[in-house]
Every structure is written in C-alpha cells, then in structure tokens.
Amino acid sequence: MSAESHRAAAPDRPVACAVITVSDTRTEADDHSGESIKRALREGGHTVDFYRIVPDDGEAIRAVLLHLAGQVEVVITTGGTGIGRRDTTVEVAERLIQKALPGFGELFRMKSYDQIGAAAMLSRATAGLYGAEDEPAGTLLFCCPGSQAAAELAVGELILPDLRHLAHEVVRKPAQPPGRVEFPVE
C-alpha cells in the first residue's frame, strides 16, 4: 500500500481537539497563538472541544493533560517549550508520553531554522501519544512554542496536513496476523 493510499484510508471526519496555552501572562484577549491554532483547526474541518490558558506550572499542566486524556483525540499546547526557568511543558509531556513522535520536533526545528536561523535550536517542541495513568496511550499530544509564528508553522505545515491520518492510526485495528508459521529446524 502506498503512503498516499494509506493516508487516504483515514476517514474524512472531524478530529476532536483541545488547545492549551501555557503562560503566566497571557489572557484570552491577547492569546494570539491559541487563537491561531483554534482558527486553523476549525478551518481544517476539526472541532475544538476544549480551550484553556494554564500557568507555567508543572502540576497545572499535568492536571489539565490528564483531564483531557481519552476525552479528545488531539491536544495541542502552545508555550513553555523554550529553555527559560519557567518552561516546563516539555518535562511534563515527556513524563506522560508513552509513545514518542520524535519526527515532529525534528521537522519543526528544521522548518523553523528556515525562518529564524540558529535560534530554532531553542525550541524543544515535542509530540507523542499519552494516556491517563494506568491507561493505554490513546491521545495525541503536540507541544508547540508560544510565539504565534511558531504555532502557525507547527499547526499549518506539520499537524493539519496529516491530522486525520494521525488520529486514524491511533484507533486503527492492526491487520490480523496470519496463522502460525513454523520454521524448519536443521
């Protein structure tokens, strides 16, 4: 099966999403990154079932992520991915992620480098599958930087083009394995 036909097998349906802005200073009035992400998801035909601004506090981030596990298919955070003292989104996410998607961060930094140069190395954007404690991973998590341009890059060029396919892969049942195969012993 080709990559294109594999992607095409994903149903053309809205994906249930949540958007979390991690910031000690943003309000709904000036959360341009969160608004950009919500708008892009809706324009892409998806739903935004949850939106919240949470402080740069590990326990607050963890609590909202655990609340959303299994409630939505995709969680996108913006903010807290840099190297600042209060940036803890990545540490919290990495403790919850059961199946990492390292390609997201790698591709984000590559594309970001084309826009901002060497400063792209300051981003610790990450992604993976996570679940509530003692539950299998079933929710996609994307942790994006807090700048509006970075959030738009991550969502517009990396997440949205494959969102239906990604969500489908999480729930897709694997093909049934063939019957038992015996290998000859010599």
Tab-separated table of C-alpha atoms in Angstrom:
chain	number	residue	atom	x	y	z
A	1	MET	CA	0.000	0.000	0.000
A	2	SER	CA	1.467	3.368	-0.993
A	3	ALA	CA	1.843	6.177	1.531
A	4	GLU	CA	-0.854	8.191	-0.243
A	5	SER	CA	-3.374	5.339	-0.301
A	6	HIS	CA	-2.558	4.611	3.339
A	7	ARG	CA	-3.335	8.252	4.247
A	8	ALA	CA	-6.467	8.184	2.115
A	9	ALA	CA	-7.784	5.239	4.161
A	10	ALA	CA	-8.314	7.604	7.115
A	11	PRO	CA	-11.969	8.628	7.320
A	12	ASP	CA	-12.794	12.185	6.280
A	13	ARG	CA	-14.232	13.253	9.604
A	14	PRO	CA	-13.580	15.998	12.140
A	15	VAL	CA	-10.973	15.246	14.782
A	16	ALA	CA	-11.830	16.267	18.362
A	17	CYS	CA	-9.126	18.638	19.577
A	18	ALA	CA	-8.126	20.609	22.663
A	19	VAL	CA	-5.912	23.701	22.737
A	20	ILE	CA	-3.939	24.683	25.834
A	21	THR	CA	-1.923	27.864	26.110
A	22	VAL	CA	0.782	27.631	28.764
A	23	SER	CA	1.582	31.091	30.050
A	24	ASP	CA	1.835	33.148	33.215
A	25	THR	CA	0.982	36.346	31.351
A	26	ARG	CA	-1.476	35.612	28.534
A	27	THR	CA	-5.207	36.219	28.763
A	28	GLU	CA	-7.909	35.258	26.287
A	29	ALA	CA	-7.744	38.831	24.960
A	30	ASP	CA	-4.074	38.543	23.939
A	31	ASP	CA	-3.616	34.806	23.355
A	32	HIS	CA	-2.826	35.142	19.656
A	33	SER	CA	-1.130	31.732	19.423
A	34	GLY	CA	-4.051	29.872	20.964
A	35	GLU	CA	-6.496	31.752	18.747
A	36	SER	CA	-4.445	30.968	15.637
A	37	ILE	CA	-4.402	27.270	16.492
A	38	LYS	CA	-8.147	27.161	17.193
A	39	ARG	CA	-8.923	29.011	13.953
A	40	ALA	CA	-6.669	26.739	11.868
A	41	LEU	CA	-8.223	23.589	13.349
A	42	ARG	CA	-11.768	24.826	12.702
A	43	GLU	CA	-10.914	25.958	9.177
A	44	GLY	CA	-9.431	22.482	8.632
A	45	GLY	CA	-12.808	20.943	9.498
A	46	HIS	CA	-11.983	19.825	13.041
A	47	THR	CA	-13.594	20.621	16.385
A	48	VAL	CA	-12.077	22.444	19.323
A	49	ASP	CA	-13.819	20.828	22.276
A	50	PHE	CA	-11.659	22.406	24.978
A	51	TYR	CA	-9.560	25.535	25.361
A	52	ARG	CA	-7.765	26.825	28.418
A	53	ILE	CA	-4.885	29.047	29.472
A	54	VAL	CA	-2.852	27.418	32.253
A	55	PRO	CA	0.106	28.876	34.134
A	56	ASP	CA	3.697	27.772	33.568
A	57	ASP	CA	3.371	25.340	36.447
A	58	GLY	CA	4.148	21.641	36.080
A	59	GLU	CA	1.283	20.446	38.269
A	60	ALA	CA	-1.272	22.656	36.495
A	61	ILE	CA	-0.083	21.446	33.083
A	62	ARG	CA	-0.120	17.819	34.205
A	63	ALA	CA	-3.618	18.125	35.685
A	64	VAL	CA	-5.156	19.528	32.511
A	65	LEU	CA	-3.380	16.987	30.295
A	66	LEU	CA	-4.588	14.090	32.446
A	67	HIS	CA	-8.105	15.538	32.433
A	68	LEU	CA	-8.076	15.563	28.618
A	69	ALA	CA	-6.584	12.072	28.133
A	70	GLY	CA	-9.223	9.986	26.388
A	71	GLN	CA	-11.655	12.932	26.268
A	72	VAL	CA	-10.317	14.314	22.975
A	73	GLU	CA	-8.217	12.784	20.223
A	74	VAL	CA	-5.580	15.514	19.999
A	75	VAL	CA	-4.186	18.039	22.463
A	76	ILE	CA	-2.096	20.925	21.147
A	77	THR	CA	-0.219	23.061	23.640
A	78	THR	CA	1.457	26.360	22.878
A	79	GLY	CA	4.074	27.808	25.194
A	80	GLY	CA	6.535	26.523	27.744
A	81	THR	CA	8.803	24.732	25.261
A	82	GLY	CA	11.803	27.034	25.484
A	83	ILE	CA	14.773	26.981	27.823
A	84	GLY	CA	13.512	29.547	30.326
A	85	ARG	CA	13.402	28.730	34.010
A	86	ARG	CA	9.572	28.531	33.995
A	87	ASP	CA	9.326	26.487	30.763
A	88	THR	CA	8.119	23.089	31.999
A	89	THR	CA	5.666	21.920	29.327
A	90	VAL	CA	8.160	19.535	27.739
A	91	GLU	CA	9.223	17.931	31.033
A	92	VAL	CA	5.577	17.284	31.957
A	93	ALA	CA	4.739	15.970	28.479
A	94	GLU	CA	7.752	13.650	28.345
A	95	ARG	CA	6.750	12.063	31.671
A	96	LEU	CA	3.256	11.352	30.279
A	97	ILE	CA	4.139	10.318	26.718
A	98	GLN	CA	4.152	6.559	26.241
A	99	LYS	CA	4.953	6.559	22.524
A	100	ALA	CA	7.104	9.442	21.269
A	101	LEU	CA	6.865	11.028	17.814
A	102	PRO	CA	10.381	12.492	17.582
A	103	GLY	CA	9.886	13.446	13.943
A	104	PHE	CA	7.534	16.269	14.935
A	105	GLY	CA	10.196	18.157	16.900
A	106	GLU	CA	12.854	17.391	14.326
A	107	LEU	CA	10.740	18.650	11.433
A	108	PHE	CA	9.560	21.673	13.394
A	109	ARG	CA	13.120	22.764	14.146
A	110	MET	CA	14.158	22.160	10.530
A	111	LYS	CA	11.295	24.285	9.184
A	112	SER	CA	11.813	26.864	11.912
A	113	TYR	CA	15.502	27.132	11.013
A	114	ASP	CA	14.458	28.186	7.517
A	115	GLN	CA	12.504	31.070	9.079
A	116	ILE	CA	14.585	32.192	12.063
A	117	GLY	CA	18.005	30.629	11.687
A	118	ALA	CA	20.033	29.177	14.544
A	119	ALA	CA	17.525	30.349	17.181
A	120	ALA	CA	15.438	27.326	16.112
A	121	MET	CA	17.625	25.224	18.420
A	122	LEU	CA	15.975	26.924	21.422
A	123	SER	CA	12.708	25.117	20.713
A	124	ARG	CA	12.039	21.850	22.448
A	125	ALA	CA	8.817	21.163	20.505
A	126	THR	CA	7.775	17.571	21.052
A	127	ALA	CA	4.926	15.168	20.404
A	128	GLY	CA	3.671	11.710	21.195
A	129	LEU	CA	0.834	9.535	22.412
A	130	TYR	CA	-0.195	9.627	26.029
A	131	GLY	CA	-2.980	8.353	28.233
A	132	ALA	CA	-4.291	8.793	31.722
A	133	GLU	CA	-2.310	6.997	34.397
A	134	ASP	CA	-2.595	3.202	34.043
A	135	GLU	CA	-4.401	3.651	30.699
A	136	PRO	CA	-3.024	2.856	27.260
A	137	ALA	CA	-1.805	5.767	25.169
A	138	GLY	CA	-4.669	6.996	23.051
A	139	THR	CA	-4.418	10.790	22.876
A	140	LEU	CA	-2.051	12.628	20.547
A	141	LEU	CA	-0.117	15.454	22.195
A	142	PHE	CA	1.735	18.178	20.313
A	143	CYS	CA	3.743	20.711	22.336
A	144	CYS	CA	4.404	23.819	20.253
A	145	PRO	CA	6.300	27.013	21.052
A	146	GLY	CA	4.365	30.024	22.296
A	147	SER	CA	5.045	32.526	19.531
A	148	GLN	CA	2.237	32.981	17.048
A	149	ALA	CA	4.517	32.396	14.057
A	150	ALA	CA	5.859	29.156	15.556
A	151	ALA	CA	2.372	27.898	16.463
A	152	GLU	CA	1.133	28.665	12.939
A	153	LEU	CA	4.137	26.874	11.441
A	154	ALA	CA	3.646	23.777	13.597
A	155	VAL	CA	-0.086	23.513	13.028
A	156	GLY	CA	-0.250	24.688	9.429
A	157	GLU	CA	2.701	22.793	7.994
A	158	LEU	CA	3.038	19.731	10.220
A	159	ILE	CA	-0.089	18.894	12.206
A	160	LEU	CA	-3.039	19.807	9.967
A	161	PRO	CA	-1.826	18.158	6.745
A	162	ASP	CA	-1.807	14.735	8.463
A	163	LEU	CA	-4.213	15.203	11.388
A	164	ARG	CA	-6.940	12.850	10.151
A	165	HIS	CA	-4.347	10.230	9.279
A	166	LEU	CA	-2.634	10.573	12.681
A	167	ALA	CA	-5.932	10.263	14.564
A	168	HIS	CA	-6.900	7.255	12.446
A	169	GLU	CA	-3.604	5.491	13.173
A	170	VAL	CA	-4.245	5.751	16.905
A	171	VAL	CA	-7.557	3.876	16.703
A	172	ARG	CA	-6.908	1.658	13.691
A	173	LYS	CA	-7.017	-2.037	14.415
A	174	PRO	CA	-3.968	-3.898	13.121
A	175	ALA	CA	-4.447	-6.475	10.415
A	176	GLN	CA	-4.978	-9.967	11.746
A	177	PRO	CA	-1.723	-11.870	11.806
A	178	PRO	CA	-1.517	-14.914	9.582
A	179	GLY	CA	-1.761	-18.351	11.119
A	180	ARG	CA	1.148	-19.828	12.983
A	181	VAL	CA	4.252	-20.234	10.847
A	182	GLU	CA	6.710	-22.976	11.627
A	183	PHE	CA	10.320	-22.558	10.669
A	184	PRO	CA	12.214	-25.666	9.705
A	185	VAL	CA	14.828	-26.820	12.159
A	186	GLU	CA	18.025	-28.056	10.615
